[in-house]
């Protein structure tokens, strides 16, 4: 909504002059290494003809006419005005602190990737909702829906130059294209932590430990949330015993992930289309209903890694100190095709919210991109559900804008003097709001209250002549004169 | 990433030291936000496309347009002046044969609600350049050290400036001293007052040794100021 009386927007363009240096592109030179499915039009450095630039707006007789522009961000996206930005920085600050506490290193990748990186043809929802398009060079690109493929790409790119294991984390924006009738977001930020090069379950245990650490940090307890844990190997073993082909595996998992969301008859039908006999489907559904590890062991028999892995995980969870946070649940498969082992999901115990986070092992992802497989596991943790959860539990922090000092000139000749005072304090690292121009004192006090300044420093002619300023402590209301040299 | 974090932390620390508040906006915006009559070069390099719903969108080439959009959206609910900063990724589309980057991060600090007069505007006014040509003229002038002077002259004349005025304007733009500029513009007019004031403030702020006057620097352009309900809402880009 535009403010009353305004004649709609047009805006100053801050034209960046020479910021782009004509040096090498930091992007990976894309070789066609993404496997048989790749329909890469990127090739290696080929440049197609550019699509023409967008046309100028229609010219009008009155050249002062200004275009009406929507003041809202694009559908499904968010602006972050100061109050929202404070919350976001608070949240991301915790993500980063926890990651560093665990000795992980931060990485990042472009938000725009080749579409081929995300095409897995396993029927995943993530693929249906891919925010892809053709760029001006007619290449198929996409705004990333997740961070893991980019991470895998970077790991392969680094090759032998990095020493394993790698412990990397990232906080990045991910996108999906969804019809706006559903009123859902098209972007969110996701915190990821990944461990590359550790085949043992201790890696998954470490990852869950980091999420538990984060929850504790923000005041969420094990009575608020928990983790449901299972292993893709359970399904693998089952499907193998029914001779379901390995390349249907991902698809089967994606179908099963929808168990609570679509009618069981549709699930059964889809599973049979994926190559399972109705007997196999029945047994599968029974197994998925198992709630105890012991029962699972009975059903599957003693052999196979699934049980060993899970038992080991629960053993380590106790040592890490988070036993009361995790439970076994055979129906957890997660919706990404590439998980191969342990999978887990954070859930709210009151059952009101969607999954808070999810992750698992993905030992075979790198080879789908043409690299050598490395054991890998990781998780994604979005910024939306956690905020809803904190709201529910009354644990959203109150964050206000804050400065230490507000500096104000009492007449226009002293603007320079006020600037000098502000500079002196800023050089010491203090946060200082300098009043720009001369404002009535009533206005100044109001603003000081709004920005929660600790003190107000007034630069007045009489004091300045003496080489002093007036300092008012805004909580105690005490005011005293201070020599400029002694100001700190 | 360590280097990037180090750099961005300094951006943020300084911004906070100056009492600015951080903001952010979507990296994807409606294409219309960046398409203006005067900004030809921005349009050529705009990383725009049609999304799956056939809407024209673009990866932002700069942050200021989004900032202005948010300021207007907030309307009366925010009290001026606003002192906002952002660190965000910006994009442009360029043929890859030139080996240039298509993205970079940019630190922005903006003050909204503190009035000021653009020096260049006054200069152009004194050469009778019509106001609605300002944007175009600024785009041309910005290329002064990058394309041959004859091309500059030709561009300026096609923007409606007489060849005599073009010569004088180019001379004025080569002025490197405030005193000389005062001679050219005459004593009246806000430009000189403002610049002298800026000079004196620079001294008080303690950075005289860092700045120098150069009339050809075209920093605020192409400028079509937000026409909102009152004139107090104008943008001063540092």
XYZ file of C-alpha atoms in Angstrom:
726
model
C 0.000 0.000 0.000
C 1.393 3.366 -0.932
C 1.192 6.140 1.614
C -1.697 8.544 1.160
C -1.187 11.239 -1.334
C 1.948 9.802 -2.811
C 2.189 9.631 -6.507
C 3.829 6.276 -6.544
C 7.354 5.294 -6.565
C 10.356 5.809 -8.553
C 13.694 5.472 -7.174
C 17.245 6.595 -7.183
C 19.491 4.204 -8.961
C 22.804 3.776 -7.323
C 24.930 2.996 -10.277
C 27.897 0.883 -9.421
C 30.883 1.955 -11.454
C 33.796 -0.330 -11.992
C 33.229 -2.999 -9.357
C 33.450 -6.018 -11.535
C 37.053 -6.848 -12.304
C 37.675 -8.462 -15.644
C 39.384 -11.516 -14.244
C 38.632 -15.219 -14.180
C 35.174 -16.317 -13.376
C 35.249 -17.973 -9.987
C 32.614 -20.403 -11.149
C 33.435 -23.979 -11.877
C 34.031 -24.428 -15.566
C 31.189 -26.828 -16.170
C 32.319 -30.019 -17.797
C 29.547 -32.458 -18.670
C 30.161 -34.634 -15.625
C 26.716 -34.917 -14.233
C 25.916 -38.363 -15.505
C 23.597 -39.717 -18.129
C 20.652 -37.559 -17.202
C 22.421 -34.300 -17.851
C 20.926 -32.246 -20.608
C 23.633 -29.703 -20.139
C 23.436 -26.758 -22.371
C 26.083 -25.061 -20.334
C 28.891 -26.960 -21.979
C 32.320 -25.535 -21.486
C 32.401 -21.824 -22.025
C 30.148 -21.752 -25.060
C 28.319 -18.498 -25.340
C 25.007 -18.492 -27.057
C 23.507 -15.343 -28.429
C 22.140 -13.164 -25.679
C 18.450 -12.657 -25.468
C 17.863 -8.952 -25.915
C 17.627 -6.694 -22.888
C 14.159 -5.942 -21.575
C 12.388 -3.139 -23.414
C 12.276 0.327 -21.847
C 9.010 1.334 -20.254
C 6.542 2.871 -22.736
C 7.441 6.515 -23.259
C 4.896 9.066 -22.306
C 4.325 12.628 -23.432
C 5.059 13.956 -19.991
C 8.590 12.812 -19.362
C 8.168 13.527 -15.687
C 5.621 10.779 -15.376
C 6.657 8.179 -12.891
C 5.884 4.473 -13.076
C 3.799 2.782 -10.464
C 5.799 0.009 -8.886
C 4.609 -2.570 -6.398
C 6.120 -1.747 -3.015
C 5.806 -5.318 -1.843
C 8.538 -7.878 -2.436
C 7.803 -10.545 -5.081
C 5.148 -13.110 -4.121
C 6.437 -15.621 -1.651
C 9.514 -13.637 -0.673
C 10.305 -11.494 2.361
C 11.799 -8.125 3.071
C 13.794 -7.789 6.252
C 13.183 -4.394 7.799
C 15.315 -3.698 10.888
C 13.194 -5.573 13.429
C 13.029 -8.719 11.271
C 16.703 -8.428 10.459
C 17.562 -8.363 14.157
C 15.717 -11.622 14.682
C 17.354 -13.169 11.651
C 20.824 -12.110 12.792
C 20.093 -13.489 16.242
C 19.054 -16.841 14.782
C 21.916 -17.083 12.284
C 24.299 -15.979 14.993
C 23.309 -19.063 16.973
C 23.636 -21.304 13.909
C 27.170 -20.046 13.386
C 28.172 -20.173 17.048
C 27.072 -23.798 17.377
C 28.819 -24.766 14.151
C 32.034 -23.198 15.362
C 31.683 -24.875 18.749
C 31.785 -28.141 16.846
C 34.853 -27.054 14.887
C 33.090 -26.752 11.524
C 34.209 -24.341 8.800
C 31.812 -22.074 6.963
C 31.413 -22.298 3.201
C 29.102 -20.793 0.617
C 28.117 -21.307 -3.022
C 26.099 -19.394 -5.638
C 22.354 -19.226 -5.140
C 22.091 -19.808 -8.885
C 23.268 -23.184 -10.166
C 22.969 -25.188 -13.314
C 19.589 -26.896 -13.361
C 21.307 -30.209 -14.044
C 22.624 -30.254 -10.491
C 19.123 -30.872 -9.194
C 17.607 -33.198 -11.727
C 17.306 -36.596 -10.198
C 14.151 -37.956 -11.770
C 13.065 -39.712 -8.584
C 9.754 -37.930 -8.378
C 10.865 -35.774 -5.504
C 8.748 -32.794 -4.612
C 11.903 -30.747 -4.632
C 12.192 -31.341 -8.363
C 8.553 -30.503 -9.168
C 9.013 -27.252 -7.376
C 12.390 -26.337 -8.810
C 12.675 -22.609 -9.472
C 14.323 -23.024 -12.839
C 14.402 -20.850 -15.931
C 16.377 -20.128 -19.048
C 18.889 -17.329 -18.655
C 19.672 -14.762 -21.315
C 22.194 -17.115 -22.872
C 19.538 -19.807 -23.127
C 21.077 -21.950 -20.430
C 18.906 -23.881 -18.034
C 19.661 -22.624 -14.544
C 17.888 -22.774 -11.222
C 17.741 -20.992 -7.913
C 18.936 -23.756 -5.594
C 16.254 -25.661 -3.644
C 18.836 -27.022 -1.211
C 22.529 -26.729 -0.396
C 23.753 -30.331 -0.468
C 24.311 -30.725 -4.240
C 26.382 -27.510 -4.302
C 28.422 -28.830 -1.407
C 28.964 -32.109 -3.248
C 29.988 -30.187 -6.346
C 32.522 -28.174 -4.350
C 33.913 -31.279 -2.684
C 34.472 -32.923 -6.073
C 35.996 -29.732 -7.410
C 38.476 -29.632 -4.566
C 39.456 -33.236 -5.242
C 42.641 -34.330 -3.524
C 43.463 -30.820 -2.348
C 41.382 -31.153 0.813
C 42.099 -33.507 3.642
C 39.289 -35.587 4.987
C 37.201 -35.551 6.946
C 35.620 -32.265 5.961
C 33.315 -30.618 8.439
C 31.575 -27.778 6.652
C 28.569 -25.645 7.446
C 26.598 -23.106 5.464
C 23.654 -20.764 5.971
C 22.065 -19.980 2.657
C 18.852 -19.014 0.973
C 16.989 -21.740 -0.928
C 14.116 -21.374 -3.350
C 11.150 -23.265 -4.706
C 8.500 -22.436 -7.192
C 5.051 -22.973 -5.871
C 1.719 -21.773 -7.111
C 0.827 -18.818 -4.980
C -2.727 -19.975 -4.346
C -1.312 -21.951 -1.479
C 0.084 -18.835 0.143
C 3.370 -20.502 0.889
C 6.819 -19.043 0.899
C 9.042 -19.362 -2.112
C 12.279 -18.841 -0.250
C 13.728 -19.695 3.099
C 17.145 -19.795 4.693
C 18.652 -23.103 5.651
C 21.439 -23.970 8.045
C 23.389 -27.029 6.907
C 26.148 -28.971 8.590
C 27.859 -31.788 6.679
C 30.576 -34.286 7.470
C 32.392 -35.754 4.469
C 34.701 -38.731 4.806
C 33.462 -40.448 7.959
C 31.764 -43.780 7.262
C 30.765 -44.510 10.855
C 27.525 -43.616 12.573
C 29.440 -41.438 15.022
C 29.183 -38.718 12.341
C 25.384 -38.742 12.426
C 25.559 -38.802 16.210
C 27.739 -35.698 16.134
C 25.339 -33.901 13.814
C 22.342 -34.611 16.017
C 24.384 -33.447 18.975
C 24.965 -30.104 17.276
C 21.249 -29.589 16.714
C 20.547 -30.478 20.332
C 23.166 -27.928 21.343
C 21.411 -25.303 19.244
C 18.017 -26.084 20.787
C 19.412 -25.812 24.290
C 21.032 -22.519 23.413
C 17.712 -20.983 22.425
C 15.828 -22.428 25.378
C 14.114 -25.381 23.680
C 14.105 -28.593 25.717
C 13.598 -32.293 25.083
C 10.022 -31.949 26.254
C 9.416 -29.464 23.457
C 11.029 -31.376 20.611
C 12.549 -34.707 19.685
C 14.216 -36.555 16.837
C 12.756 -39.524 15.036
C 15.470 -41.779 13.691
C 15.544 -44.668 11.278
C 17.732 -46.031 8.522
C 17.224 -46.325 4.774
C 19.012 -49.650 5.064
C 15.887 -51.111 6.599
C 14.035 -50.479 3.377
C 17.023 -51.446 1.284
C 17.218 -54.865 2.875
C 13.512 -55.367 2.574
C 13.392 -54.340 -1.056
C 16.396 -56.449 -1.917
C 14.722 -59.468 -0.433
C 11.846 -58.799 -2.821
C 14.183 -58.241 -5.775
C 13.100 -54.667 -6.312
C 15.767 -53.063 -8.566
C 18.237 -50.722 -6.868
C 17.512 -47.849 -9.168
C 13.908 -47.787 -7.962
C 15.075 -47.340 -4.452
C 15.068 -43.560 -4.357
C 11.648 -43.404 -5.927
C 10.225 -45.870 -3.386
C 11.541 -43.746 -0.514
C 10.021 -40.604 -1.945
C 6.657 -42.345 -2.172
C 6.862 -43.645 1.380
C 7.765 -40.210 2.693
C 4.261 -39.138 1.789
C 2.642 -41.758 4.022
C 1.055 -39.276 6.393
C 0.081 -36.899 3.635
C -1.762 -38.938 1.020
C -4.218 -41.890 1.296
C -2.619 -45.297 1.795
C -4.297 -46.651 -1.337
C -2.469 -44.118 -3.456
C 0.762 -45.084 -1.698
C 0.163 -48.737 -2.463
C -0.621 -47.987 -6.072
C 2.488 -45.853 -6.523
C 4.667 -48.483 -4.919
C 3.412 -51.125 -7.280
C 4.029 -48.840 -10.219
C 7.574 -48.501 -8.939
C 7.995 -52.240 -9.318
C 6.884 -53.787 -6.059
C 4.587 -56.770 -5.823
C 1.527 -56.358 -3.611
C 3.042 -58.815 -1.159
C 6.164 -56.684 -0.929
C 4.038 -53.600 -0.424
C 2.139 -55.209 2.433
C 5.254 -56.312 4.239
C 6.834 -52.914 3.699
C 3.895 -51.105 5.244
C 3.983 -53.433 8.217
C 7.665 -52.827 8.774
C 7.152 -49.088 8.592
C 4.719 -49.274 11.486
C 7.329 -50.730 13.834
C 8.119 -48.496 16.771
C 10.816 -50.370 18.595
C 14.300 -51.351 17.565
C 13.917 -54.757 19.214
C 10.779 -55.531 17.236
C 12.589 -54.477 14.081
C 15.408 -56.836 14.886
C 12.917 -59.664 15.265
C 11.354 -58.913 11.910
C 14.515 -58.311 9.916
C 16.594 -60.950 11.597
C 19.994 -60.320 13.096
C 21.984 -59.725 9.922
C 22.294 -56.571 7.916
C 23.706 -53.194 8.885
C 20.437 -51.437 9.603
C 20.105 -52.775 13.132
C 23.797 -52.444 13.956
C 23.871 -48.842 12.790
C 20.802 -47.894 14.772
C 21.977 -49.615 17.929
C 25.310 -47.859 17.629
C 23.579 -44.521 17.199
C 21.494 -44.977 20.329
C 24.559 -46.052 22.237
C 26.424 -42.913 21.184
C 23.420 -40.707 21.876
C 23.656 -41.769 25.483
C 27.353 -40.918 25.593
C 26.749 -37.556 23.933
C 24.072 -36.944 26.535
C 20.916 -36.663 24.446
C 19.157 -40.003 24.892
C 15.909 -38.361 25.887
C 15.870 -36.432 22.657
C 15.822 -39.332 20.194
C 13.545 -42.265 19.426
C 13.319 -44.929 16.778
C 10.524 -44.644 14.219
C 10.611 -46.966 11.212
C 8.311 -44.731 9.158
C 10.892 -41.965 8.884
C 12.441 -42.035 5.438
C 12.682 -38.302 4.493
C 11.821 -37.067 1.017
C 15.209 -36.824 -0.673
C 16.206 -39.623 -3.007
C 19.889 -39.679 -2.095
C 19.875 -40.839 1.519
C 21.516 -44.253 1.978
C 21.723 -44.862 5.721
C 20.620 -43.208 8.946
C 17.893 -40.603 8.475
C 16.468 -38.323 11.141
C 13.919 -35.625 11.562
C 13.322 -33.046 14.296
C 9.678 -32.764 15.352
C 7.650 -30.733 17.807
C 6.088 -32.900 20.492
C 2.812 -31.053 20.434
C 2.372 -32.103 16.842
C 1.371 -28.655 15.656
C 4.265 -27.879 13.363
C 5.941 -29.360 10.345
C 9.393 -30.949 10.596
C 11.879 -28.553 12.155
C 14.933 -30.057 10.485
C 16.005 -33.242 8.740
C 19.088 -35.065 7.620
C 20.892 -38.313 7.055
C 23.659 -40.175 5.340
C 24.185 -39.926 1.595
C 27.153 -42.094 0.638
C 26.381 -42.320 -3.063
C 25.702 -38.746 -4.064
C 29.093 -37.731 -5.387
C 29.181 -40.459 -8.033
C 25.917 -39.163 -9.494
C 27.851 -36.001 -10.254
C 30.728 -37.860 -11.822
C 32.961 -37.830 -8.779
C 34.241 -40.601 -6.586
C 31.925 -41.584 -3.797
C 32.799 -40.473 -0.303
C 30.904 -41.273 2.866
C 28.832 -38.213 3.704
C 26.072 -37.106 6.020
C 24.433 -33.821 6.880
C 21.270 -31.974 7.795
C 19.199 -28.990 6.762
C 17.509 -26.724 9.297
C 15.128 -24.060 8.004
C 14.479 -20.620 9.435
C 10.671 -20.750 9.341
C 9.489 -23.567 11.608
C 11.977 -22.773 14.353
C 10.606 -19.243 14.605
C 7.061 -20.596 14.860
C 8.241 -22.995 17.534
C 9.939 -20.250 19.528
C 6.766 -18.175 19.300
C 4.703 -21.120 20.562
C 7.005 -21.611 23.504
C 7.239 -17.919 24.259
C 10.949 -17.948 23.621
C 11.277 -15.396 20.866
C 13.861 -12.876 22.035
C 13.029 -9.210 22.366
C 15.577 -7.419 20.320
C 15.742 -3.681 20.098
C 17.950 -1.294 18.263
C 20.594 -0.020 20.603
C 23.373 2.501 20.564
C 25.651 3.591 23.365
C 25.733 7.328 22.686
C 23.684 9.863 20.821
C 25.573 13.031 19.938
C 23.735 16.220 19.179
C 24.767 19.768 18.263
C 22.714 22.499 19.908
C 23.204 24.934 17.084
C 24.117 24.669 13.440
C 27.616 26.103 13.879
C 28.428 23.179 16.070
C 27.523 20.417 13.613
C 31.219 20.045 12.892
C 32.063 19.930 16.578
C 29.438 17.248 17.122
C 30.973 15.298 14.262
C 34.362 15.510 15.922
C 32.940 14.204 19.196
C 31.186 11.340 17.414
C 34.356 10.425 15.580
C 36.360 10.339 18.771
C 33.944 7.887 20.357
C 33.562 5.786 17.225
C 37.292 5.346 16.988
C 37.059 3.567 20.296
C 34.527 1.198 18.787
C 31.530 2.717 20.510
C 28.218 2.800 18.664
C 27.210 6.410 18.170
C 24.175 7.958 16.561
C 25.053 11.421 15.319
C 22.118 13.749 14.942
C 22.392 15.152 11.455
C 21.360 18.780 11.442
C 19.857 20.666 14.340
C 16.694 19.293 15.902
C 14.554 20.449 18.806
C 15.548 18.812 22.076
C 12.142 17.227 22.474
C 12.664 15.430 19.176
C 16.157 14.373 20.223
C 14.963 12.853 23.491
C 12.218 10.976 21.731
C 14.658 9.520 19.286
C 17.130 8.635 22.024
C 14.409 6.684 23.783
C 13.461 4.887 20.612
C 16.963 3.750 19.856
C 17.660 2.899 23.502
C 20.684 5.137 23.762
C 22.544 4.855 27.043
C 23.550 8.478 27.061
C 23.050 11.718 25.252
C 25.961 14.015 24.545
C 25.060 17.619 23.885
C 27.455 19.964 22.159
C 26.464 23.482 23.146
C 28.214 26.801 22.439
C 29.059 27.736 26.023
C 30.434 24.343 26.902
C 32.277 23.950 23.651
C 34.053 27.230 24.262
C 35.302 25.757 27.486
C 36.314 22.588 25.745
C 33.588 20.514 27.316
C 30.381 18.724 26.419
C 27.280 17.889 28.379
C 26.716 14.190 29.026
C 23.330 12.957 30.182
C 22.899 9.406 31.388
C 19.474 8.470 30.068
C 18.587 5.910 32.675
C 19.723 7.739 35.795
C 18.937 11.131 34.255
C 22.157 12.489 35.725
C 23.826 15.130 33.692
C 27.345 16.398 33.971
C 29.915 18.365 32.071
C 32.888 16.473 30.727
C 36.109 17.711 29.204
C 36.458 16.532 25.631
C 39.811 14.849 26.286
C 38.306 12.921 29.137
C 35.288 11.734 27.232
C 35.038 8.004 26.805
C 34.787 -17.795 3.302
C 37.014 -16.765 6.175
C 38.133 -13.768 4.183
C 34.590 -12.911 3.233
C 33.415 -13.155 6.832
C 36.314 -10.991 7.959
C 35.427 -8.360 5.375
C 31.690 -8.424 5.999
C 32.224 -8.307 9.767
C 34.121 -5.079 9.316
C 31.325 -3.712 7.109
C 28.851 -4.542 9.867
C 30.960 -3.305 12.741
C 31.470 0.057 11.096
C 27.795 0.356 10.233
C 26.869 -0.373 13.841
C 29.455 2.080 15.119
C 27.565 4.695 13.133
C 24.252 3.641 14.639
C 22.871 2.169 11.415
C 20.380 -0.709 11.382
C 20.747 -3.710 9.118
C 18.095 -4.596 6.550
C 17.752 -7.062 3.702
C 15.502 -7.689 0.717
C 14.941 -10.529 -1.780
C 17.720 -11.095 -4.295
C 14.959 -11.601 -6.831
C 12.782 -8.578 -7.607
C 10.268 -7.570 -10.204
C 12.123 -6.467 -13.312
C 10.108 -3.239 -13.337
C 12.014 -2.050 -10.282
C 15.171 -1.658 -12.345
C 13.895 -0.489 -15.675
C 14.023 3.238 -16.133
C 14.290 5.385 -19.201
C 17.717 6.705 -18.391
C 19.440 3.558 -17.232
C 20.325 1.963 -20.509
C 23.438 0.227 -19.394
C 21.771 -1.306 -16.379
C 19.081 -2.707 -18.630
C 21.569 -4.254 -21.029
C 23.195 -6.081 -18.193
C 20.128 -6.862 -16.153
C 19.970 -10.531 -15.165
C 16.303 -10.834 -15.935
C 14.108 -13.712 -17.029
C 10.566 -14.957 -17.080
C 9.645 -17.126 -14.129
C 7.450 -20.201 -14.309
C 4.397 -17.994 -13.911
C 5.462 -15.837 -16.862
C 6.336 -12.877 -14.696
C 9.293 -10.712 -15.611
C 11.714 -10.849 -12.707
C 15.380 -10.072 -12.242
C 18.277 -10.839 -9.948
C 18.978 -7.413 -8.497
C 21.867 -5.399 -9.945
C 21.959 -3.103 -6.914
C 20.376 -2.655 -3.498
C 19.142 0.924 -3.547
C 15.973 0.289 -5.540
C 14.860 -2.391 -3.075
C 15.685 -0.097 -0.181
C 13.571 2.681 -1.645
C 10.738 0.228 -2.250
C 10.852 -0.856 1.399
C 10.990 2.735 2.646
C 7.885 3.593 0.659
C 6.161 0.410 1.796
C 6.783 1.379 5.406
C 5.259 4.784 4.766
C 4.427 6.714 7.936
C 5.216 3.778 10.198
C 8.900 4.661 10.297
C 10.294 7.834 11.777
C 12.900 9.729 9.837
C 15.734 9.927 9.424
C 16.373 6.301 8.598
C 19.917 5.047 8.724
C 19.967 1.613 7.144
C 22.725 -0.650 5.900
C 22.791 -3.885 3.954
C 25.324 -6.387 2.669
C 23.875 -8.261 -0.252
C 24.687 -10.106 -3.413
C 24.045 -8.282 -6.711
C 23.996 -9.719 -10.218
C 24.475 -8.705 -13.791
C 24.331 -10.575 -17.034
C 27.402 -10.295 -19.158
C 28.675 -12.351 -22.036
C 31.124 -14.825 -20.610
C 33.652 -14.175 -23.365
C 34.690 -11.129 -21.403
C 35.525 -13.264 -18.390
C 33.815 -10.932 -16.008
C 32.068 -11.792 -12.806
C 28.316 -11.987 -12.809
C 27.861 -11.520 -9.110
C 29.435 -9.605 -6.289
C 28.498 -8.613 -2.767
C 27.897 -4.992 -2.024
C 27.881 -3.096 1.266
C 25.387 -0.234 1.232
C 24.704 2.472 3.796
C 21.826 4.846 3.188
C 20.417 7.828 5.016
C 16.800 8.646 4.253
C 15.267 11.906 5.335
C 18.185 14.253 5.519
C 17.890 16.812 2.752
C 20.732 17.763 0.469
C 21.298 19.150 -2.947
C 23.175 17.298 -5.602
C 26.057 19.372 -6.828
C 25.882 18.000 -10.281
C 22.231 18.933 -10.577
C 23.102 22.519 -9.939
C 25.929 22.441 -12.405
C 23.663 21.058 -15.081
C 20.972 23.560 -14.248
C 23.412 26.383 -14.691
C 24.046 25.100 -18.213
C 20.322 25.033 -18.911
C 20.159 21.286 -19.164
C 16.472 20.466 -18.829
C 15.678 18.564 -15.630
C 14.201 15.610 -17.413
C 17.488 15.054 -19.241
C 19.503 14.931 -16.057
C 19.493 11.175 -15.766
C 20.597 10.669 -19.333
C 23.277 13.321 -19.070
C 24.659 11.755 -15.921
C 24.930 8.374 -17.598
C 26.939 9.969 -20.401
C 29.175 11.977 -18.088
C 29.957 8.886 -16.050
C 31.758 7.481 -19.079
C 34.143 10.424 -19.270
C 37.330 8.483 -18.693
C 36.122 5.372 -20.445
C 35.121 6.414 -23.964
C 36.609 8.989 -26.364
C 35.688 12.601 -25.611
C 34.089 13.000 -29.050
C 31.578 10.301 -28.186
C 30.858 12.129 -24.930
C 30.285 15.395 -26.765
C 28.043 13.743 -29.299
C 26.017 12.083 -26.531
C 25.614 15.338 -24.655
C 24.472 17.192 -27.727
C 21.917 14.560 -28.543
C 20.650 15.014 -24.976
C 19.796 18.576 -25.893
C 22.822 20.578 -24.798
C 24.183 23.195 -27.177
C 27.740 22.633 -28.397
C 28.865 25.760 -26.580
C 27.360 24.517 -23.337
C 28.953 21.115 -23.918
C 32.425 22.670 -24.068
C 31.833 24.705 -20.937
C 30.301 21.786 -19.125
C 33.269 19.552 -19.902
C 35.627 22.227 -18.688
C 33.636 22.640 -15.500
C 33.748 18.899 -14.951
C 37.500 18.908 -15.090
C 37.719 21.341 -12.186
C 39.652 19.954 -9.273
C 39.332 22.829 -6.833
C 36.349 24.126 -4.950
C 37.451 27.730 -5.371
C 37.600 27.391 -9.141
C 34.115 25.848 -9.115
C 32.860 28.778 -7.109
C 34.159 31.103 -9.797
C 32.319 29.153 -12.474
C 29.010 28.697 -10.691
C 28.982 32.083 -9.066
C 28.719 32.640 -5.354
C 25.014 31.903 -5.013
C 23.435 28.538 -5.247
C 23.514 25.744 -2.736
C 26.127 23.620 -4.430
C 29.070 25.694 -3.313
C 27.684 26.174 0.170
C 27.112 22.457 0.499
C 30.544 21.549 -0.742
C 32.227 24.021 1.535
C 30.196 22.668 4.392
C 31.160 19.135 3.409
C 34.783 20.163 3.326
C 34.621 21.686 6.775
C 32.769 18.688 8.169
C 35.326 16.377 6.634
C 37.901 18.201 8.631
C 35.887 17.855 11.837
C 35.216 14.212 11.139
C 38.921 13.863 10.695
C 39.171 12.624 7.144
C 40.258 15.711 5.162
C 43.286 13.845 3.962
C 41.082 11.177 2.386
C 38.850 13.239 0.134
C 39.386 15.545 -2.739
C 37.074 17.537 -4.878
C 36.488 16.324 -8.405
C 33.602 17.768 -10.376
C 33.424 14.847 -12.797
C 32.478 12.288 -10.170
C 28.950 11.340 -10.864
C 27.845 9.318 -7.900
C 24.120 9.780 -7.704
C 22.689 8.823 -11.033
C 20.556 8.483 -13.052
C 18.484 10.317 -10.571
C 14.766 10.328 -10.533
C 13.894 11.143 -6.992
C 11.131 9.354 -5.214
C 8.093 11.548 -5.546
C 6.381 10.840 -2.343
C 3.941 12.871 -0.375
C 6.434 15.303 0.926
C 9.813 16.517 -0.144
C 11.462 15.412 3.069
C 11.593 11.935 1.669
C 14.584 12.215 -0.594
C 17.495 9.882 -0.766
C 21.033 10.844 -0.013
C 23.361 8.131 -1.088
C 26.712 8.477 0.519
